[in-house]
PDB file of C-alpha atoms in Angstrom:
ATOM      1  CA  UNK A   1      90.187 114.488  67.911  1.00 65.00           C
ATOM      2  CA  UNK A   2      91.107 111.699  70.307  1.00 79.00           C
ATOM      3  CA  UNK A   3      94.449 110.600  70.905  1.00 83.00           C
ATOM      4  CA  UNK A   4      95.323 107.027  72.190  1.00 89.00           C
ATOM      5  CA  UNK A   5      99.154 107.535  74.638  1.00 92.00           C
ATOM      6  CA  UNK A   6     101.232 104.519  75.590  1.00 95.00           C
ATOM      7  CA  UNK A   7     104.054 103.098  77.093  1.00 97.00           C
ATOM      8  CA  UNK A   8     105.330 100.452  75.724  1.00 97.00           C
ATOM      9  CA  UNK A   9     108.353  97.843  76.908  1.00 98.00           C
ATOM     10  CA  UNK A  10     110.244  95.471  74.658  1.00 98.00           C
ATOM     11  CA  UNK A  11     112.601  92.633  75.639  1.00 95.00           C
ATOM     12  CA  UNK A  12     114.450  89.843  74.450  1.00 84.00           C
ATOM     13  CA  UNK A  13     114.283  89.490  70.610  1.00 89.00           C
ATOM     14  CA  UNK A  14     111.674  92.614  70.446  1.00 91.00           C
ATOM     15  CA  UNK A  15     108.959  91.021  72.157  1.00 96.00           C
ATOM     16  CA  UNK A  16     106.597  93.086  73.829  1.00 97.00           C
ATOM     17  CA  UNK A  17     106.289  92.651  77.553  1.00 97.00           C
ATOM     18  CA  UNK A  18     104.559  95.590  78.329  1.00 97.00           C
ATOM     19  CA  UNK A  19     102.162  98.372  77.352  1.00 97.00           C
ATOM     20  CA  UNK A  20     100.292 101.103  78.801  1.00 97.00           C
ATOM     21  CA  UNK A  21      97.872 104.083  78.359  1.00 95.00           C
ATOM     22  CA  UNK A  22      98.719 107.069  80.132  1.00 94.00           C
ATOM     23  CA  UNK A  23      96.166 109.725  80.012  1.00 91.00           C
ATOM     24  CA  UNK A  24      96.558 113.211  78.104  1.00 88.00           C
ATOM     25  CA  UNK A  25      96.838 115.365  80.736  1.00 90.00           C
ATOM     26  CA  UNK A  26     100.733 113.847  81.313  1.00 94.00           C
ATOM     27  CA  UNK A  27     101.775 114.634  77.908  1.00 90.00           C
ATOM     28  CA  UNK A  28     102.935 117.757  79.008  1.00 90.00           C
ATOM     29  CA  UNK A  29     104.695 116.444  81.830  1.00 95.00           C
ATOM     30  CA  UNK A  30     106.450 114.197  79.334  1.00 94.00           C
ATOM     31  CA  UNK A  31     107.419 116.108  76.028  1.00 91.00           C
ATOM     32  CA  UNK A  32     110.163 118.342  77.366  1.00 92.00           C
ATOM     33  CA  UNK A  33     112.082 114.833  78.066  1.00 93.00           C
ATOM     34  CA  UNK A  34     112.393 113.931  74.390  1.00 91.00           C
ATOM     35  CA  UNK A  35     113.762 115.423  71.108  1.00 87.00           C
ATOM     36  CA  UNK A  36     110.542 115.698  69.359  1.00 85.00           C
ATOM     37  CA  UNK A  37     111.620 117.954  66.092  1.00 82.00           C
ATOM     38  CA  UNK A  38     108.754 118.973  64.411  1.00 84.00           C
ATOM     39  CA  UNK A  39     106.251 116.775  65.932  1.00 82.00           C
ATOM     40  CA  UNK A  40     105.476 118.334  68.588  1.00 83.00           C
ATOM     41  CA  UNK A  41     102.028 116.399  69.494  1.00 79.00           C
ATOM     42  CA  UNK A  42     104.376 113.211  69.629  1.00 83.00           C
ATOM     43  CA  UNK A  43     102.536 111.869  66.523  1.00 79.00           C
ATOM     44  CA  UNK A  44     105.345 110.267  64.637  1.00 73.00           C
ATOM     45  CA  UNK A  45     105.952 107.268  65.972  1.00 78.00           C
ATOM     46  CA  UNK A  46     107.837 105.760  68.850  1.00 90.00           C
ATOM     47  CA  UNK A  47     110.204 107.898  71.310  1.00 91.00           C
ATOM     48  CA  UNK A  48     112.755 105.910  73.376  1.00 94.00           C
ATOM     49  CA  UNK A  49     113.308 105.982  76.790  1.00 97.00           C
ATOM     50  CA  UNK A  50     116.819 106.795  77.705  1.00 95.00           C
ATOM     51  CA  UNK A  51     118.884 106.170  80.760  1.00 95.00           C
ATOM     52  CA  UNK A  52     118.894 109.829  79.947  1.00 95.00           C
ATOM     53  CA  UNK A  53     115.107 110.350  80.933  1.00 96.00           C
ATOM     54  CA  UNK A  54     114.254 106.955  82.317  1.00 96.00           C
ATOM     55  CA  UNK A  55     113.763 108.003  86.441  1.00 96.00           C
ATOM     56  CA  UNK A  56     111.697 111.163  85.021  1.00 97.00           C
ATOM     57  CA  UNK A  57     109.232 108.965  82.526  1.00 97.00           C
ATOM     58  CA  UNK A  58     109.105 106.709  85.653  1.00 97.00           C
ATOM     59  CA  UNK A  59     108.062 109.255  88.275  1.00 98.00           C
ATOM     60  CA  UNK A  60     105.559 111.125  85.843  1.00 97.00           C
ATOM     61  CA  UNK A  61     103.910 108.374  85.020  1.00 97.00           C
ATOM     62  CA  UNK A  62     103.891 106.414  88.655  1.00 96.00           C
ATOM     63  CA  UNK A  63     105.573 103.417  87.312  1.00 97.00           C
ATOM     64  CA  UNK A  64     108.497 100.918  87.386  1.00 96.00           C
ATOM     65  CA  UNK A  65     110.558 101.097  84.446  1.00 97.00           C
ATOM     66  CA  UNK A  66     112.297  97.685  84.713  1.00 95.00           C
ATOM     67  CA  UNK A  67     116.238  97.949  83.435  1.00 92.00           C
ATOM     68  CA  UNK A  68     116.372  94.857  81.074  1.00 93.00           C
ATOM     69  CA  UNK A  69     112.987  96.110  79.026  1.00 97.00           C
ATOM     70  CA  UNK A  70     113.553  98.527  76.549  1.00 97.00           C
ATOM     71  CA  UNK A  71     110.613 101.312  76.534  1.00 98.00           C
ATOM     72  CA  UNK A  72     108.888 103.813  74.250  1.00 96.00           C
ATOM     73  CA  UNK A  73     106.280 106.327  74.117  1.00 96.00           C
ATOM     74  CA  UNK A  74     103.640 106.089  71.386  1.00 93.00           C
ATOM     75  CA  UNK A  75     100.490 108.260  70.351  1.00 89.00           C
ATOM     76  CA  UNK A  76      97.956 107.942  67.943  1.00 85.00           C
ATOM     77  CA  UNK A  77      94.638 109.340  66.785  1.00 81.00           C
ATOM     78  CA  UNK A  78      91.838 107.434  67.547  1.00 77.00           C
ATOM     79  CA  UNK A  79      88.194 107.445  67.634  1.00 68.00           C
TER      80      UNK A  79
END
């Protein structure tokens, strides 16, 4: 099974002004940042970024999390 990851941003009036695969491998990296419940592959939809975790997400995934865009991680199988 194949799983698609990404970051994605949202800004004024939920438009998306940003997305982003990030590979597998920093899944692991990522998960103990969020309140997963139950899904603990990340499977069930989007999981905000929080002031909370923001700088973290940032430096695991070597990127610029800009503070007027609203981000989330996503997953999905894929082929």
């Amino acid at each position: 099974m194949a799983v698609t990851r990404m970051i994605v941003g949202f800004g004024a009036d939920d438009e998306l002004v940003f997305s982003q695969d990030y590979p597998e491998e920093k899944f692991l990296d990522l998960r103990p940042w969020f309140d997963y419940g139950d899904d603990e592959l990340m499977y069930g939809g989007s999981y905000e970024i929080t002031e909370a975790n923001r700088s973290r997400v940032a430096a695991i995934l070597g990127i610029e999390l800009k503070p007027d865009v609203f981000y989330y991680l996503e997953a999905w199988e894929s082929d």
